[in-house]
Tab-separated table of N, CA, C and O in Angstrom:
chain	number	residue	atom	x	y	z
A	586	UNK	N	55.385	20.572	36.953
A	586	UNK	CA	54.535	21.078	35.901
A	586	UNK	C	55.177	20.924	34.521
A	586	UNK	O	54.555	20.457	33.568
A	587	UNK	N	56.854	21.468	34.431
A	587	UNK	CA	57.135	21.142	32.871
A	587	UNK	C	57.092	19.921	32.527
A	587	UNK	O	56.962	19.719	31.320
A	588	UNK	N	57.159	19.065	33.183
A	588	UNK	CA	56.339	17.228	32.838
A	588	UNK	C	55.416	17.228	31.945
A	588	UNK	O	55.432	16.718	30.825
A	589	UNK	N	54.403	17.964	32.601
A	589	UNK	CA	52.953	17.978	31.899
A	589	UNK	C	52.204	17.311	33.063
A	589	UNK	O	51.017	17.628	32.986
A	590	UNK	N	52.487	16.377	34.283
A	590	UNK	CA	51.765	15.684	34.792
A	590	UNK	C	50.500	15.924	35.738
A	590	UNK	O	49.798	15.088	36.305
A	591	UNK	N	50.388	17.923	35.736
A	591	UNK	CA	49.432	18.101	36.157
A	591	UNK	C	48.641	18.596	35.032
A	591	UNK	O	47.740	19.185	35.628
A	592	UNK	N	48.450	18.706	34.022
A	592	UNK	CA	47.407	19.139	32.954
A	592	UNK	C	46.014	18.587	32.968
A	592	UNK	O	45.022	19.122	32.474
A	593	UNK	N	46.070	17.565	33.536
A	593	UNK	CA	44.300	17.945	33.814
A	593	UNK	C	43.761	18.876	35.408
A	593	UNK	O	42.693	19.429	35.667
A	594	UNK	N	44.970	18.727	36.187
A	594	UNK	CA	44.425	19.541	37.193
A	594	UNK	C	44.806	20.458	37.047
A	594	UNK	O	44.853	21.014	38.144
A	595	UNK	N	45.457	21.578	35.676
A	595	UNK	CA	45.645	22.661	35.319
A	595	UNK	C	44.097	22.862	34.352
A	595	UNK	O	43.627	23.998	34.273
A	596	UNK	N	43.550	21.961	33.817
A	596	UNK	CA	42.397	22.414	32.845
A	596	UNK	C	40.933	22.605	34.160
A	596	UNK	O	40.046	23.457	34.106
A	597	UNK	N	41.042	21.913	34.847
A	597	UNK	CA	39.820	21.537	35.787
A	597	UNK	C	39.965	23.052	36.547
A	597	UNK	O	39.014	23.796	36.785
A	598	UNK	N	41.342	23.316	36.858
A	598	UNK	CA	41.565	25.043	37.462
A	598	UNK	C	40.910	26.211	36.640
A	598	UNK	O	40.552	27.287	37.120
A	599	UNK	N	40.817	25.855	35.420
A	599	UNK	CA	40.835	26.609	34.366
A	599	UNK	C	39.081	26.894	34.188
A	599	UNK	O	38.719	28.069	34.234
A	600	UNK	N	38.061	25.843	33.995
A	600	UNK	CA	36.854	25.858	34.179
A	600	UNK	C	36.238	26.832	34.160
A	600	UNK	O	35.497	26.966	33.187
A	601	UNK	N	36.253	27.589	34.872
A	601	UNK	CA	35.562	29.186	35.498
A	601	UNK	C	35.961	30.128	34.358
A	601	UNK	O	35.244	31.009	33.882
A	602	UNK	N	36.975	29.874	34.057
A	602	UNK	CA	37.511	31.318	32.986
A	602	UNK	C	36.779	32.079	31.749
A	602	UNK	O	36.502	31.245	30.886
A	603	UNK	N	36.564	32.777	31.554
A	603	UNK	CA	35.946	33.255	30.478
A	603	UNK	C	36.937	33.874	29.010
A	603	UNK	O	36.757	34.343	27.886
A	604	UNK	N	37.966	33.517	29.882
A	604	UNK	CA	39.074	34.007	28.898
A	604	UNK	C	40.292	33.452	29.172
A	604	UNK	O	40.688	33.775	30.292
A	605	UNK	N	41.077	32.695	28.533
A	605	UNK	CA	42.111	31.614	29.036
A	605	UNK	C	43.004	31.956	27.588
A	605	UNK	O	42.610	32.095	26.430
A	606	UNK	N	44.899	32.053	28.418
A	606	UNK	CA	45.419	32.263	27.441
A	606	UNK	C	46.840	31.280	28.160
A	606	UNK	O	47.339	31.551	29.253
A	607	UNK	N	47.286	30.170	27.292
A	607	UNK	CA	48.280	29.747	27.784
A	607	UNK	C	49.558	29.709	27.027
A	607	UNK	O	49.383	29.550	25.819
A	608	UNK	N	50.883	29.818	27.434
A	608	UNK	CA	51.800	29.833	27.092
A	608	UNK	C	52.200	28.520	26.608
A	608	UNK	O	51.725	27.538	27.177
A	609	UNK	N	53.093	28.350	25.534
A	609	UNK	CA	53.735	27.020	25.643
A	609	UNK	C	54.905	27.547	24.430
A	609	UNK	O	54.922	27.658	23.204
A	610	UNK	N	56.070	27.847	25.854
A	610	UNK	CA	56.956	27.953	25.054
A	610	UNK	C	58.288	26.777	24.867
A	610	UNK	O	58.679	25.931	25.672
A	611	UNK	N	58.687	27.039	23.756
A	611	UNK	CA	59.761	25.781	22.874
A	611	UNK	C	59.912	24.739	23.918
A	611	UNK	O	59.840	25.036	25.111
A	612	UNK	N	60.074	23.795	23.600
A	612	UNK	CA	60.642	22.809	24.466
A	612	UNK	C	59.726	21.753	25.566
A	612	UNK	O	59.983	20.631	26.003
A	613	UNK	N	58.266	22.909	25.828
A	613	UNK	CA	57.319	22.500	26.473
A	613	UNK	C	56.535	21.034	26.099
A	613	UNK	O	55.468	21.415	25.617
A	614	UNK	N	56.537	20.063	26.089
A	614	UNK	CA	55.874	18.828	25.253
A	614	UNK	C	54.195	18.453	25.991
A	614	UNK	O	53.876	17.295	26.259
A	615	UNK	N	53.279	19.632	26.231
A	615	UNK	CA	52.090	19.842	26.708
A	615	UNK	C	50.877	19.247	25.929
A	615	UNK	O	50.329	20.049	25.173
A	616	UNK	N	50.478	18.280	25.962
A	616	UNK	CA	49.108	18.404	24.647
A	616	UNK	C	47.890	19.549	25.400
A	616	UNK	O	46.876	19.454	26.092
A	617	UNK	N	48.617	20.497	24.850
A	617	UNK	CA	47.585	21.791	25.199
A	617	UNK	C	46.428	21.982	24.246
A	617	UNK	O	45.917	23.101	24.304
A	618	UNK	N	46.000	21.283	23.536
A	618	UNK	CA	44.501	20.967	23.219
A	618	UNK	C	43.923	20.201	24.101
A	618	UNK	O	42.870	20.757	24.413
A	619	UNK	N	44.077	18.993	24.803
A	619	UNK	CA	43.760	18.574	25.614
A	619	UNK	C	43.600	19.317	26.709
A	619	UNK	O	42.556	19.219	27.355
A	620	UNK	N	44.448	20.040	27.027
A	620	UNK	CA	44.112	20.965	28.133
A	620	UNK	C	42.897	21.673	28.021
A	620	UNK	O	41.912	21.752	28.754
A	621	UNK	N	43.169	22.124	27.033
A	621	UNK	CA	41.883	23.381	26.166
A	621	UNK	C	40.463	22.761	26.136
A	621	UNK	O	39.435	23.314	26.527
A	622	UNK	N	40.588	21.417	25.564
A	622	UNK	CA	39.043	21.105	25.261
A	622	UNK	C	38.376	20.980	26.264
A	622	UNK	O	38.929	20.654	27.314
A	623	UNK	N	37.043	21.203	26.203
A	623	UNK	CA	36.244	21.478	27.408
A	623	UNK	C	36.065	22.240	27.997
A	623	UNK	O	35.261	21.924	28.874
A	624	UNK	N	36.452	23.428	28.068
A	624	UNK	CA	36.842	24.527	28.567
A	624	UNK	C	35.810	25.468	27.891
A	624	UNK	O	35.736	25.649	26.676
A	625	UNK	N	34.729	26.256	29.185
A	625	UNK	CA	33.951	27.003	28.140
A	625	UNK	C	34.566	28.542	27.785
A	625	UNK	O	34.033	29.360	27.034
A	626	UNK	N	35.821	28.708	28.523
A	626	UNK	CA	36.129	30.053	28.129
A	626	UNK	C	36.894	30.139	26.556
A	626	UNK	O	37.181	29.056	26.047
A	627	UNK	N	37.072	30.826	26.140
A	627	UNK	CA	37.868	31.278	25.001
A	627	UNK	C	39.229	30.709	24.971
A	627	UNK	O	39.811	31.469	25.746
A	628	UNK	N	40.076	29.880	24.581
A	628	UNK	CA	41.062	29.808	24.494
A	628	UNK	C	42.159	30.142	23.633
A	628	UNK	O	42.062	29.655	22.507
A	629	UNK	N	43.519	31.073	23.931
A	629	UNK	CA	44.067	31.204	23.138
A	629	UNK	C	46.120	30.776	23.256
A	629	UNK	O	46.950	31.326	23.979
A	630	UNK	N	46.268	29.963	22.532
A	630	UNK	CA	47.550	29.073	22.914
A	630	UNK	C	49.187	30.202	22.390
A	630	UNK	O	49.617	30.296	21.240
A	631	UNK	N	49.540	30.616	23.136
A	631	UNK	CA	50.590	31.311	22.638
A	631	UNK	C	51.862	31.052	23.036
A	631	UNK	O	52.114	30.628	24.164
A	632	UNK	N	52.912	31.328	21.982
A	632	UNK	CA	54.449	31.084	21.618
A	632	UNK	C	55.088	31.393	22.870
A	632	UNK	O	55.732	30.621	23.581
A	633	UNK	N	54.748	33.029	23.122
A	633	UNK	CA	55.809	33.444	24.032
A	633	UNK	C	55.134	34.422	25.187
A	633	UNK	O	54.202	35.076	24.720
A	634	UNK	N	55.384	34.661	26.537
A	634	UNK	CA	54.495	35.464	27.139
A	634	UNK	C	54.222	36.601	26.501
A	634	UNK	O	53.126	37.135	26.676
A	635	UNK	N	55.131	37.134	25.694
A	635	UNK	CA	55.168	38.740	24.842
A	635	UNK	C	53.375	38.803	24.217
A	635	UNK	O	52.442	39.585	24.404
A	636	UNK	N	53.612	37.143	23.169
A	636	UNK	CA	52.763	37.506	22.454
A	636	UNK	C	51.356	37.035	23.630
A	636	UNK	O	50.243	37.170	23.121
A	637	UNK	N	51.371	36.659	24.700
A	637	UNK	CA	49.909	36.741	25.573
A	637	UNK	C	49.760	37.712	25.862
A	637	UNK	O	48.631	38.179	26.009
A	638	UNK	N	51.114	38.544	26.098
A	638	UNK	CA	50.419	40.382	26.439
A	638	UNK	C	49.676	41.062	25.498
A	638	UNK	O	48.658	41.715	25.729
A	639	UNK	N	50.345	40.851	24.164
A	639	UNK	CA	49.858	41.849	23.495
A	639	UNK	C	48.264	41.514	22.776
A	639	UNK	O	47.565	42.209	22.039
A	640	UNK	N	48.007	39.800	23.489
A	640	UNK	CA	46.621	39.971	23.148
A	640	UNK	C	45.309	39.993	24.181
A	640	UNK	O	44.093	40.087	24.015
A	641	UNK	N	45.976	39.891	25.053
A	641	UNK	CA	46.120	40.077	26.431
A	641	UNK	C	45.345	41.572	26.862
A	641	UNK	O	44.382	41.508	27.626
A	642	UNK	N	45.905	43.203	26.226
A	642	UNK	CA	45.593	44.054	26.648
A	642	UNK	C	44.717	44.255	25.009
A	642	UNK	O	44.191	45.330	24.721
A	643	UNK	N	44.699	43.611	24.506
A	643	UNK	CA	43.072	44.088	23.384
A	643	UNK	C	42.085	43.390	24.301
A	643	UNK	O	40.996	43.882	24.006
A	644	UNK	N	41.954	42.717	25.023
A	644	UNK	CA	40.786	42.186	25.594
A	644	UNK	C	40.629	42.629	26.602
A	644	UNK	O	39.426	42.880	26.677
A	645	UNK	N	41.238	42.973	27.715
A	645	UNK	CA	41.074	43.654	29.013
A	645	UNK	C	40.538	44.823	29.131
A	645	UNK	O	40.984	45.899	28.731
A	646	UNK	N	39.409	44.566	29.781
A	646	UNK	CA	38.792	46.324	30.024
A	646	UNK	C	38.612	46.290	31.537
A	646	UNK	O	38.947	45.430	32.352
A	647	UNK	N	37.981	47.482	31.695
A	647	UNK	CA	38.118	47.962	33.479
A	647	UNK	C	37.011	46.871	34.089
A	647	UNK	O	35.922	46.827	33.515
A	648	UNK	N	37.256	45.946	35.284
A	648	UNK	CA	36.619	45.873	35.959
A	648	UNK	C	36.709	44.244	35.671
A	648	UNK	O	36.238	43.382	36.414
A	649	UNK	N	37.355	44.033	34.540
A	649	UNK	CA	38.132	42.714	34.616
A	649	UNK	C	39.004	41.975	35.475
A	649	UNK	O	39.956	42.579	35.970
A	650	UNK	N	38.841	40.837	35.714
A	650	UNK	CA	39.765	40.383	36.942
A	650	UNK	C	40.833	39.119	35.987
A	650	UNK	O	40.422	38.184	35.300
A	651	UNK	N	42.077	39.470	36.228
A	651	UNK	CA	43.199	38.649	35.469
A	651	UNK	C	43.534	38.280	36.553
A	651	UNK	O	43.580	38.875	37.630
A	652	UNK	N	43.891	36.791	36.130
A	652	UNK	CA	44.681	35.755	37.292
A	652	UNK	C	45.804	35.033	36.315
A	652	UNK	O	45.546	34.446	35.264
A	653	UNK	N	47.614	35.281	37.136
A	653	UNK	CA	47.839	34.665	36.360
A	653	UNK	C	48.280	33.321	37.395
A	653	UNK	O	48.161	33.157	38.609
A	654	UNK	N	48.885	32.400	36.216
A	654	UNK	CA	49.162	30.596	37.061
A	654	UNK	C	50.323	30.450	36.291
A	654	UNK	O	50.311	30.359	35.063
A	655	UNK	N	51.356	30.427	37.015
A	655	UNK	CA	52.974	30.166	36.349
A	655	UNK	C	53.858	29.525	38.273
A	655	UNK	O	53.829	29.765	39.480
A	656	UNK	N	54.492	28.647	37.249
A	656	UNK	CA	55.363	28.231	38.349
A	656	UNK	C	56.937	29.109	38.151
A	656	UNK	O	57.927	28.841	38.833
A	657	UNK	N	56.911	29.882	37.379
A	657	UNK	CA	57.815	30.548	36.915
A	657	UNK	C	57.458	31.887	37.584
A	657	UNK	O	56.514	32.047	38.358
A	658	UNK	N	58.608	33.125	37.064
A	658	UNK	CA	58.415	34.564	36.633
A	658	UNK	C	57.419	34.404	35.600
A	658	UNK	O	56.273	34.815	35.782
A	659	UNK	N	57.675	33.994	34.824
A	659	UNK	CA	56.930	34.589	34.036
A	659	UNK	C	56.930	35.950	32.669
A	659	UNK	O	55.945	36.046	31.936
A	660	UNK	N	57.926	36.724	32.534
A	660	UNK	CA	58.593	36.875	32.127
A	660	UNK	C	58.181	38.794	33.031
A	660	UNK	O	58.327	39.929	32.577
A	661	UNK	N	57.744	38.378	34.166
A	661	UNK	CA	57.762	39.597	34.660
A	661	UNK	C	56.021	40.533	33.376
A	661	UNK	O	55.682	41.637	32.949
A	662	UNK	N	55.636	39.348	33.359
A	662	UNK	CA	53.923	39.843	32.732
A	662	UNK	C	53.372	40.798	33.902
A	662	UNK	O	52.793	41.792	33.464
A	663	UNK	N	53.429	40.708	35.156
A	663	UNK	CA	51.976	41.739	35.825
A	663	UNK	C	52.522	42.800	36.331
A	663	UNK	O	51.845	43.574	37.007
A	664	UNK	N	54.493	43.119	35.965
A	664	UNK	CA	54.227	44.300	35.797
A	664	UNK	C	54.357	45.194	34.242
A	664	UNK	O	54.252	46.386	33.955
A	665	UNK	N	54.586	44.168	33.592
A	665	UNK	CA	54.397	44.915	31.911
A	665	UNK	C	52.574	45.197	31.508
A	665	UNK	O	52.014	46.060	30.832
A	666	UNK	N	52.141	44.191	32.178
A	666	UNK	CA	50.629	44.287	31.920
A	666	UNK	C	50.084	45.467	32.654
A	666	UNK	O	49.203	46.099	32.071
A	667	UNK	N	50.504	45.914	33.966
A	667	UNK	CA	49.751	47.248	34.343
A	667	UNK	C	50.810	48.568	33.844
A	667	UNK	O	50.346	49.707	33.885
A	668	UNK	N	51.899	48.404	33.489
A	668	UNK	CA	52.551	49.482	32.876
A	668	UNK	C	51.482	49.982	31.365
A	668	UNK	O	51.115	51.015	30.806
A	669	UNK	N	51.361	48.817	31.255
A	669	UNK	CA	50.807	48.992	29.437
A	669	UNK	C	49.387	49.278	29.667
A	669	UNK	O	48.819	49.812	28.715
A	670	UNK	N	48.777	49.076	30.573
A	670	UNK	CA	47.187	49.518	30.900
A	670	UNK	C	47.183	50.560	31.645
A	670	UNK	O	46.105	51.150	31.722
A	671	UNK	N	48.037	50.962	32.205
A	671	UNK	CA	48.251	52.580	32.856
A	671	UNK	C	48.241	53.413	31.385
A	671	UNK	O	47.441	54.306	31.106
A	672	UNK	N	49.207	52.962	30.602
A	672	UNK	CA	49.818	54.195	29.532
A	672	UNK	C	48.465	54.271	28.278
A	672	UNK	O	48.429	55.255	27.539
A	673	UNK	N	47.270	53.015	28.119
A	673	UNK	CA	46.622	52.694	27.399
A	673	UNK	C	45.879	53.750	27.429
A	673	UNK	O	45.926	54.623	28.296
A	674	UNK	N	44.806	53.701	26.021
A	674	UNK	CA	43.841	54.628	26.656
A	674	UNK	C	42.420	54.655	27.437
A	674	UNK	O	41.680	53.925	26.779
A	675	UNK	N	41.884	55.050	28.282
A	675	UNK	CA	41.012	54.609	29.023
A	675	UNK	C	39.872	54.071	28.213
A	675	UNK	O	39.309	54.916	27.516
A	676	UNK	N	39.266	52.460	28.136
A	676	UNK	CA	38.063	51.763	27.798
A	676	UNK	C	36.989	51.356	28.970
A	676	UNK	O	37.164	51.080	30.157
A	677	UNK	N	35.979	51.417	28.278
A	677	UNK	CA	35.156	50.611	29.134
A	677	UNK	C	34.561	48.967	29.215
A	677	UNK	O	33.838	48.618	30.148
């Protein structure tokens, strides 16, 4: 994957989403517009996983389903993401 050589069968995965947020941090050489275009969900391209969390839990409300896709950790996102939506305050 850090190749890039699956990016179209990472965008074609992507399809369904209504909300798509991808990482591309330093070093990554991704044409992540290419990835992006076509894509009818929302896309939003971010620096570092930190900053996908924190835009991450303005958009998440109850009854939302998050999937994440990392060949990595990740930086340990799904358990900062339900720590931070436990402590949040309840939305609908």
């Amino acid at each position: 994957m850090r190749e890039g050589v699956h990016g179209e069968a990472l965008a074609k995965s992507l399809t369904v989403a209504d909300q798509i947020y991808l990482v591309k941090p330093a070093g990554l050489d991704w044409n992540f517009p290419m990835i992006s275009a076509g894509l009818k969900g929302d896309t939003k391209i971010c620096n570092t996983v930190e900053e996908a969390l924190v835009s991450l839990i303005k958009e998440v409300h109850e009854g939302d389903h998050v999937v994440f896709m990392s060949n990595s950790g990740f930086g340990d996102i799904h358990n900062k993401l339900l720590h931070r939506l436990q402590a949040a305050p309840a939305r609908g």
